[in-house]
PDB file of C-alpha atoms in Angstrom:
ATOM      1  CA  GLN A   1      84.656 104.332 111.300  1.00  0.00           C
ATOM      2  CA  LYS A   2      88.178 103.127 110.559  1.00  0.00           C
ATOM      3  CA  GLU A   3      90.956 105.360 110.230  1.00  0.00           C
ATOM      4  CA  VAL A   4      92.327 103.202 106.827  1.00  0.00           C
ATOM      5  CA  GLU A   5      89.756 101.444 104.592  1.00  0.00           C
ATOM      6  CA  GLN A   6      90.881  98.517 102.272  1.00  0.00           C
ATOM      7  CA  ASP A   7      88.935  96.420 100.165  1.00  0.00           C
ATOM      8  CA  PRO A   8      89.819  93.009 101.714  1.00  0.00           C
ATOM      9  CA  GLY A   9      89.100  91.616  97.807  1.00  0.00           C
ATOM     10  CA  PRO A  10      89.888  88.759  97.431  1.00  0.00           C
ATOM     11  CA  LEU A  11      90.840  90.090  93.872  1.00  0.00           C
ATOM     12  CA  SER A  12      91.938  87.814  91.148  1.00  0.00           C
ATOM     13  CA  VAL A  13      93.738  88.951  87.782  1.00  0.00           C
ATOM     14  CA  PRO A  14      95.486  86.808  84.897  1.00  0.00           C
ATOM     15  CA  GLU A  15      99.547  87.111  84.689  1.00  0.00           C
ATOM     16  CA  GLY A  16     100.380  90.040  82.798  1.00  0.00           C
ATOM     17  CA  ALA A  17      97.603  92.355  83.992  1.00  0.00           C
ATOM     18  CA  ILE A  18      98.119  95.369  85.603  1.00  0.00           C
ATOM     19  CA  VAL A  19      97.328  95.216  89.443  1.00  0.00           C
ATOM     20  CA  SER A  20      95.443  98.322  91.086  1.00  0.00           C
ATOM     21  CA  LEU A  21      95.344  98.330  94.924  1.00  0.00           C
ATOM     22  CA  ASN A  22      93.834 101.496  97.005  1.00  0.00           C
ATOM     23  CA  CYS A  23      92.991 102.667 100.535  1.00  0.00           C
ATOM     24  CA  THR A  24      91.512 105.746 101.574  1.00  0.00           C
ATOM     25  CA  TYR A  25      91.769 107.237 105.006  1.00  0.00           C
ATOM     26  CA  SER A  26      90.710 110.174 107.181  1.00  0.00           C
ATOM     27  CA  ASN A  27      93.379 111.071 109.507  1.00  0.00           C
ATOM     28  CA  SER A  28      94.693 114.055 107.739  1.00  0.00           C
ATOM     29  CA  ALA A  29      97.961 113.833 109.942  1.00  0.00           C
ATOM     30  CA  PHE A  30      99.590 110.755 108.240  1.00  0.00           C
ATOM     31  CA  GLN A  31     102.417 111.484 106.741  1.00  0.00           C
ATOM     32  CA  TYR A  32     104.071 108.161 105.712  1.00  0.00           C
ATOM     33  CA  PHE A  33     102.750 105.540 103.586  1.00  0.00           C
ATOM     34  CA  MET A  34     103.888 102.039 103.206  1.00  0.00           C
ATOM     35  CA  TRP A  35     102.595  98.833 101.233  1.00  0.00           C
ATOM     36  CA  TYR A  36     103.209  95.697 102.949  1.00  0.00           C
ATOM     37  CA  ARG A  37     103.104  91.946 101.150  1.00  0.00           C
ATOM     38  CA  GLN A  38     102.239  89.349 103.268  1.00  0.00           C
ATOM     39  CA  TYR A  39     102.669  85.748 101.763  1.00  0.00           C
ATOM     40  CA  SER A  40     100.401  83.051 103.458  1.00  0.00           C
ATOM     41  CA  ARG A  41     101.624  81.889 106.866  1.00  0.00           C
ATOM     42  CA  LYS A  42     104.442  84.724 106.671  1.00  0.00           C
ATOM     43  CA  GLY A  43     104.982  87.894 108.392  1.00  0.00           C
ATOM     44  CA  PRO A  44     104.137  90.958 106.490  1.00  0.00           C
ATOM     45  CA  GLU A  45     107.596  92.575 104.805  1.00  0.00           C
ATOM     46  CA  LEU A  46     107.956  96.082 103.454  1.00  0.00           C
ATOM     47  CA  LEU A  47     107.522  96.721  99.733  1.00  0.00           C
ATOM     48  CA  MET A  48     107.231 100.394  98.830  1.00  0.00           C
ATOM     49  CA  TYR A  49     107.414 103.661 101.337  1.00  0.00           C
ATOM     50  CA  THR A  50     106.466 107.124 100.254  1.00  0.00           C
ATOM     51  CA  TYR A  51     106.310 110.495 102.019  1.00  0.00           C
ATOM     52  CA  SER A  52     103.714 112.455 101.459  1.00  0.00           C
ATOM     53  CA  SER A  53     101.948 113.106  98.179  1.00  0.00           C
ATOM     54  CA  GLY A  54     103.427 111.901  94.594  1.00  0.00           C
ATOM     55  CA  ASN A  55     104.335 108.897  92.987  1.00  0.00           C
ATOM     56  CA  LYS A  56     107.114 106.442  93.545  1.00  0.00           C
ATOM     57  CA  GLU A  57     108.388 103.803  91.341  1.00  0.00           C
ATOM     58  CA  ASP A  58     110.178 100.232  92.040  1.00  0.00           C
ATOM     59  CA  GLY A  59     110.554  98.062  89.329  1.00  0.00           C
ATOM     60  CA  ARG A  60     107.366  96.548  87.963  1.00  0.00           C
ATOM     61  CA  PHE A  61     105.575  98.394  91.235  1.00  0.00           C
ATOM     62  CA  THR A  62     104.100 102.297  91.403  1.00  0.00           C
ATOM     63  CA  ALA A  63     102.848 103.669  94.716  1.00  0.00           C
ATOM     64  CA  GLN A  64     100.706 106.782  94.556  1.00  0.00           C
ATOM     65  CA  VAL A  65      99.469 109.423  97.595  1.00  0.00           C
ATOM     66  CA  ASP A  66      97.247 112.003  97.072  1.00  0.00           C
ATOM     67  CA  LYS A  67      96.808 113.736 100.316  1.00  0.00           C
ATOM     68  CA  SER A  68      94.131 115.775  99.366  1.00  0.00           C
ATOM     69  CA  SER A  69      91.944 113.229  98.565  1.00  0.00           C
ATOM     70  CA  LYS A  70      93.226 111.075 101.213  1.00  0.00           C
ATOM     71  CA  TYR A  71      93.801 108.352  99.010  1.00  0.00           C
ATOM     72  CA  ILE A  72      97.001 105.968  98.387  1.00  0.00           C
ATOM     73  CA  SER A  73      97.476 103.321  95.249  1.00  0.00           C
ATOM     74  CA  LEU A  74      99.681 100.753  94.503  1.00  0.00           C
ATOM     75  CA  PHE A  75     100.064  99.663  91.050  1.00  0.00           C
ATOM     76  CA  ILE A  76     101.572  96.386  89.906  1.00  0.00           C
ATOM     77  CA  ARG A  77     102.647  95.959  86.229  1.00  0.00           C
ATOM     78  CA  ASP A  78     102.875  92.689  84.359  1.00  0.00           C
ATOM     79  CA  SER A  79     101.734  90.835  87.249  1.00  0.00           C
ATOM     80  CA  GLN A  80     103.137  87.765  87.906  1.00  0.00           C
ATOM     81  CA  PRO A  81     101.727  84.338  89.950  1.00  0.00           C
ATOM     82  CA  SER A  82     104.586  85.062  92.299  1.00  0.00           C
ATOM     83  CA  ASP A  83     102.778  88.456  93.513  1.00  0.00           C
ATOM     84  CA  SER A  84     100.088  86.170  94.864  1.00  0.00           C
ATOM     85  CA  ALA A  85      99.735  87.542  98.277  1.00  0.00           C
ATOM     86  CA  THR A  86      97.834  89.651 100.792  1.00  0.00           C
ATOM     87  CA  TYR A  87      98.978  93.423 100.198  1.00  0.00           C
ATOM     88  CA  LEU A  88      98.338  95.823 103.271  1.00  0.00           C
ATOM     89  CA  CYS A  89      98.768  99.430 103.197  1.00  0.00           C
ATOM     90  CA  ALA A  90      99.501 101.294 106.428  1.00  0.00           C
ATOM     91  CA  MET A  91     100.254 104.812 107.199  1.00  0.00           C
ATOM     92  CA  SER A  92     102.116 106.260 109.940  1.00  0.00           C
ATOM     93  CA  ALA A  93     102.370 109.843 111.902  1.00  0.00           C
ATOM     94  CA  SER A  94     104.198 110.881 114.863  1.00  0.00           C
ATOM     95  CA  PHE A  95     101.719 110.905 117.594  1.00  0.00           C
ATOM     96  CA  GLN A  96     102.607 111.490 121.483  1.00  0.00           C
ATOM     97  CA  GLY A  97     105.836 111.298 120.946  1.00  0.00           C
ATOM     98  CA  ALA A  98     106.166 107.805 119.436  1.00  0.00           C
ATOM     99  CA  GLN A  99     105.069 106.525 115.933  1.00  0.00           C
ATOM    100  CA  LYS A 100     101.456 105.288 115.219  1.00  0.00           C
ATOM    101  CA  LEU A 101     101.091 103.156 112.463  1.00  0.00           C
ATOM    102  CA  VAL A 102      97.781 102.081 111.225  1.00  0.00           C
ATOM    103  CA  PHE A 103      97.395  99.189 108.842  1.00  0.00           C
ATOM    104  CA  GLY A 104      94.600  98.619 106.440  1.00  0.00           C
ATOM    105  CA  GLN A 105      92.470  95.260 106.479  1.00  0.00           C
ATOM    106  CA  GLY A 106      94.505  93.854 103.491  1.00  0.00           C
ATOM    107  CA  THR A 107      93.526  92.799 100.136  1.00  0.00           C
ATOM    108  CA  ARG A 108      94.171  89.010  98.778  1.00  0.00           C
ATOM    109  CA  LEU A 109      95.345  89.005  95.506  1.00  0.00           C
ATOM    110  CA  THR A 110      95.720  86.026  92.805  1.00  0.00           C
ATOM    111  CA  ILE A 111      97.263  86.141  89.799  1.00  0.00           C
ATOM    112  CA  ASN A 112      96.067  83.101  87.721  1.00  0.00           C
ATOM    113  CA  PRO A 113      98.903  81.693  85.324  1.00  0.00           C
TER     114      PRO A 113
ATOM    115  CA  ASP B   1     114.583  86.433 106.285  1.00  0.00           C
ATOM    116  CA  SER B   2     113.648  90.056 107.957  1.00  0.00           C
ATOM    117  CA  GLY B   3     116.329  89.141 110.712  1.00  0.00           C
ATOM    118  CA  VAL B   4     113.543  88.963 113.692  1.00  0.00           C
ATOM    119  CA  THR B   5     113.118  86.058 115.106  1.00  0.00           C
ATOM    120  CA  GLN B   6     110.020  85.041 116.964  1.00  0.00           C
ATOM    121  CA  THR B   7     109.266  81.667 119.241  1.00  0.00           C
ATOM    122  CA  PRO B   8     107.563  79.423 119.496  1.00  0.00           C
ATOM    123  CA  LYS B   9     106.318  79.005 115.961  1.00  0.00           C
ATOM    124  CA  HIS B  10     102.513  77.981 117.105  1.00  0.00           C
ATOM    125  CA  LEU B  11     101.058  77.413 120.723  1.00  0.00           C
ATOM    126  CA  ILE B  12      97.827  75.616 121.474  1.00  0.00           C
ATOM    127  CA  THR B  13      96.734  76.324 124.854  1.00  0.00           C
ATOM    128  CA  ALA B  14      93.202  76.224 126.887  1.00  0.00           C
ATOM    129  CA  THR B  15      90.863  78.780 128.196  1.00  0.00           C
ATOM    130  CA  GLY B  16      92.079  80.789 131.104  1.00  0.00           C
ATOM    131  CA  GLN B  17      96.029  79.802 130.975  1.00  0.00           C
ATOM    132  CA  ARG B  18      99.102  82.100 130.501  1.00  0.00           C
ATOM    133  CA  VAL B  19     101.743  82.216 127.407  1.00  0.00           C
ATOM    134  CA  THR B  20     104.575  83.671 126.830  1.00  0.00           C
ATOM    135  CA  LEU B  21     105.819  84.757 123.202  1.00  0.00           C
ATOM    136  CA  ARG B  22     109.213  85.738 122.875  1.00  0.00           C
ATOM    137  CA  CYS B  23     110.629  88.053 119.882  1.00  0.00           C
ATOM    138  CA  SER B  24     114.234  89.024 119.453  1.00  0.00           C
ATOM    139  CA  PRO B  25     114.992  92.092 116.889  1.00  0.00           C
ATOM    140  CA  ARG B  26     117.332  92.616 113.984  1.00  0.00           C
ATOM    141  CA  SER B  27     120.466  93.101 115.230  1.00  0.00           C
ATOM    142  CA  GLY B  28     121.312  97.043 116.159  1.00  0.00           C
ATOM    143  CA  ASP B  29     117.282  97.387 116.541  1.00  0.00           C
ATOM    144  CA  LEU B  30     116.371  99.391 119.658  1.00  0.00           C
ATOM    145  CA  SER B  31     112.685  99.248 119.135  1.00  0.00           C
ATOM    146  CA  VAL B  32     110.356  96.261 119.332  1.00  0.00           C
ATOM    147  CA  TYR B  33     106.704  96.470 118.432  1.00  0.00           C
ATOM    148  CA  TRP B  34     104.080  93.852 119.046  1.00  0.00           C
ATOM    149  CA  TYR B  35     101.251  93.318 116.542  1.00  0.00           C
ATOM    150  CA  GLN B  36      97.953  91.089 116.760  1.00  0.00           C
ATOM    151  CA  GLN B  37      96.748  89.654 113.341  1.00  0.00           C
ATOM    152  CA  SER B  38      93.082  87.876 113.308  1.00  0.00           C
ATOM    153  CA  LEU B  39      90.867  87.586 110.442  1.00  0.00           C
ATOM    154  CA  ASP B  40      88.162  89.804 111.825  1.00  0.00           C
ATOM    155  CA  GLN B  41      90.643  92.661 112.920  1.00  0.00           C
ATOM    156  CA  GLY B  42      93.228  92.672 110.652  1.00  0.00           C
ATOM    157  CA  LEU B  43      96.485  93.845 111.853  1.00  0.00           C
ATOM    158  CA  GLN B  44      96.405  95.597 115.412  1.00  0.00           C
ATOM    159  CA  PHE B  45      99.219  97.539 117.250  1.00  0.00           C
ATOM    160  CA  LEU B  46      99.762  96.546 120.725  1.00  0.00           C
ATOM    161  CA  ILE B  47     102.772  97.856 122.198  1.00  0.00           C
ATOM    162  CA  GLN B  48     106.186  99.484 121.607  1.00  0.00           C
ATOM    163  CA  TYR B  49     109.142  99.404 123.264  1.00  0.00           C
ATOM    164  CA  TYR B  50     112.256 101.329 122.902  1.00  0.00           C
ATOM    165  CA  ASN B  51     115.571 100.225 124.516  1.00  0.00           C
ATOM    166  CA  GLY B  52     113.939  98.563 127.545  1.00  0.00           C
ATOM    167  CA  GLU B  53     111.112 101.534 127.953  1.00  0.00           C
ATOM    168  CA  GLU B  54     107.565 101.395 127.111  1.00  0.00           C
ATOM    169  CA  ARG B  55     107.301 103.728 124.103  1.00  0.00           C
ATOM    170  CA  ALA B  56     103.682 103.690 122.477  1.00  0.00           C
ATOM    171  CA  LYS B  57     100.311 102.035 123.491  1.00  0.00           C
ATOM    172  CA  GLY B  58      97.670 100.574 120.816  1.00  0.00           C
ATOM    173  CA  ASN B  59      94.981  98.851 121.350  1.00  0.00           C
ATOM    174  CA  ILE B  60      96.223  96.208 124.001  1.00  0.00           C
ATOM    175  CA  LEU B  61      94.331  94.214 126.679  1.00  0.00           C
ATOM    176  CA  GLU B  62      94.995  94.827 130.402  1.00  0.00           C
ATOM    177  CA  ARG B  63      95.391  90.815 130.267  1.00  0.00           C
ATOM    178  CA  PHE B  64      98.494  91.413 128.121  1.00  0.00           C
ATOM    179  CA  SER B  65     101.601  92.666 129.116  1.00  0.00           C
ATOM    180  CA  ALA B  66     105.234  92.823 127.481  1.00  0.00           C
ATOM    181  CA  GLN B  67     108.592  93.779 128.262  1.00  0.00           C
ATOM    182  CA  GLN B  68     111.966  94.501 126.625  1.00  0.00           C
ATOM    183  CA  PHE B  69     115.018  93.227 128.297  1.00  0.00           C
ATOM    184  CA  PRO B  70     118.435  94.566 128.739  1.00  0.00           C
ATOM    185  CA  ASP B  71     119.487  92.266 125.825  1.00  0.00           C
ATOM    186  CA  LEU B  72     116.686  93.838 123.716  1.00  0.00           C
ATOM    187  CA  HIS B  73     114.703  90.818 123.226  1.00  0.00           C
ATOM    188  CA  SER B  74     111.071  91.162 124.486  1.00  0.00           C
ATOM    189  CA  GLU B  75     108.174  89.129 125.694  1.00  0.00           C
ATOM    190  CA  LEU B  76     104.757  89.479 125.573  1.00  0.00           C
ATOM    191  CA  ASN B  77     102.797  88.069 128.245  1.00  0.00           C
ATOM    192  CA  LEU B  78      99.142  87.009 127.583  1.00  0.00           C
ATOM    193  CA  SER B  79      97.157  86.033 130.609  1.00  0.00           C
ATOM    194  CA  SER B  80      93.737  84.859 131.204  1.00  0.00           C
ATOM    195  CA  LEU B  81      92.975  83.709 127.987  1.00  0.00           C
ATOM    196  CA  GLU B  82      90.086  83.609 125.871  1.00  0.00           C
ATOM    197  CA  LEU B  83      88.765  81.882 122.641  1.00  0.00           C
ATOM    198  CA  GLY B  84      88.875  85.271 121.146  1.00  0.00           C
ATOM    199  CA  ASP B  85      93.037  85.852 121.596  1.00  0.00           C
ATOM    200  CA  SER B  86      93.502  83.123 119.114  1.00  0.00           C
ATOM    201  CA  ALA B  87      95.424  84.863 116.238  1.00  0.00           C
ATOM    202  CA  LEU B  88      98.706  85.313 114.723  1.00  0.00           C
ATOM    203  CA  TYR B  89     101.153  87.593 117.038  1.00  0.00           C
ATOM    204  CA  PHE B  90     103.948  89.345 115.253  1.00  0.00           C
ATOM    205  CA  CYS B  91     106.714  91.356 116.705  1.00  0.00           C
ATOM    206  CA  ALA B  92     108.599  93.896 114.437  1.00  0.00           C
ATOM    207  CA  SER B  93     111.453  95.825 115.548  1.00  0.00           C
ATOM    208  CA  SER B  94     112.857  99.157 113.589  1.00  0.00           C
ATOM    209  CA  VAL B  95     116.486 101.410 114.324  1.00  0.00           C
ATOM    210  CA  GLY B  96     115.147 104.041 116.599  1.00  0.00           C
ATOM    211  CA  HIS B  97     112.158 105.112 118.453  1.00  0.00           C
ATOM    212  CA  GLY B  98     109.839 106.326 115.698  1.00  0.00           C
ATOM    213  CA  LEU B  99     109.787 110.146 116.734  1.00  0.00           C
ATOM    214  CA  ALA B 100     110.364 110.948 113.263  1.00  0.00           C
ATOM    215  CA  GLY B 101     107.621 108.903 112.236  1.00  0.00           C
ATOM    216  CA  GLY B 102     107.370 106.358 109.133  1.00  0.00           C
ATOM    217  CA  GLU B 103     110.738 104.737 110.392  1.00  0.00           C
ATOM    218  CA  THR B 104     110.658 101.280 108.860  1.00  0.00           C
ATOM    219  CA  GLN B 105     109.679  97.967 110.820  1.00  0.00           C
ATOM    220  CA  TYR B 106     110.838  94.646 109.993  1.00  0.00           C
ATOM    221  CA  PHE B 107     108.485  91.947 110.858  1.00  0.00           C
ATOM    222  CA  GLY B 108     108.965  88.203 112.169  1.00  0.00           C
ATOM    223  CA  PRO B 109     106.967  85.227 111.405  1.00  0.00           C
ATOM    224  CA  GLY B 110     104.563  85.274 113.825  1.00  0.00           C
ATOM    225  CA  THR B 111     103.289  83.179 116.586  1.00  0.00           C
ATOM    226  CA  ARG B 112     100.606  81.486 115.866  1.00  0.00           C
ATOM    227  CA  LEU B 113      98.023  80.982 119.005  1.00  0.00           C
ATOM    228  CA  LEU B 114      95.341  78.689 119.333  1.00  0.00           C
ATOM    229  CA  VAL B 115      93.452  79.210 122.331  1.00  0.00           C
ATOM    230  CA  LEU B 116      90.746  75.902 122.615  1.00  0.00           C
TER     231      LEU B 116
END
């Protein structure tokens, strides 16, 4: 079983829809939770970053972390064609004196005009 | 633009060969991380260097090695290449050594390696 599970999709929704992306994890040591966006043929870029449980909002994006359920989500409101990309969840913890960062498989998202 | 540069952008080579990938971190960042991204395995952490010293090791094969130089640029050496080594190789950098956990990593554009 992978430490971080993410539905690879693909996910296709119409422009303006609310998108929900999710990841589950098994390692309770994870404390930091991130969402990266990766456009085709580009490197991942940090989109959202949260520490421990709770919500964080940034414009049209909201990240939620539920540590009790080991479940994180990213919501995209009023989705735009420019949001079409692969979204990777990632989580980290200090491990043997260094940062251990584990990524989900990534969900490929397409927003149709 | 993340500020992390990687060369070359593309690399085509044959099985059994050796290649070197190069990464320059963002100005001021002391940590460099290497990742491999393939279709079936996703993004896999390989190794981290902090200020010239190896800091953490992930799923890095013995055929692979890396180093970070005094000017903080890093090189990833891949030897005895196999077809399965074909992938995107990303370098990322961060300010510190990640002991606090959750340190933001900034990714370069990647090197696409094709082994024929």
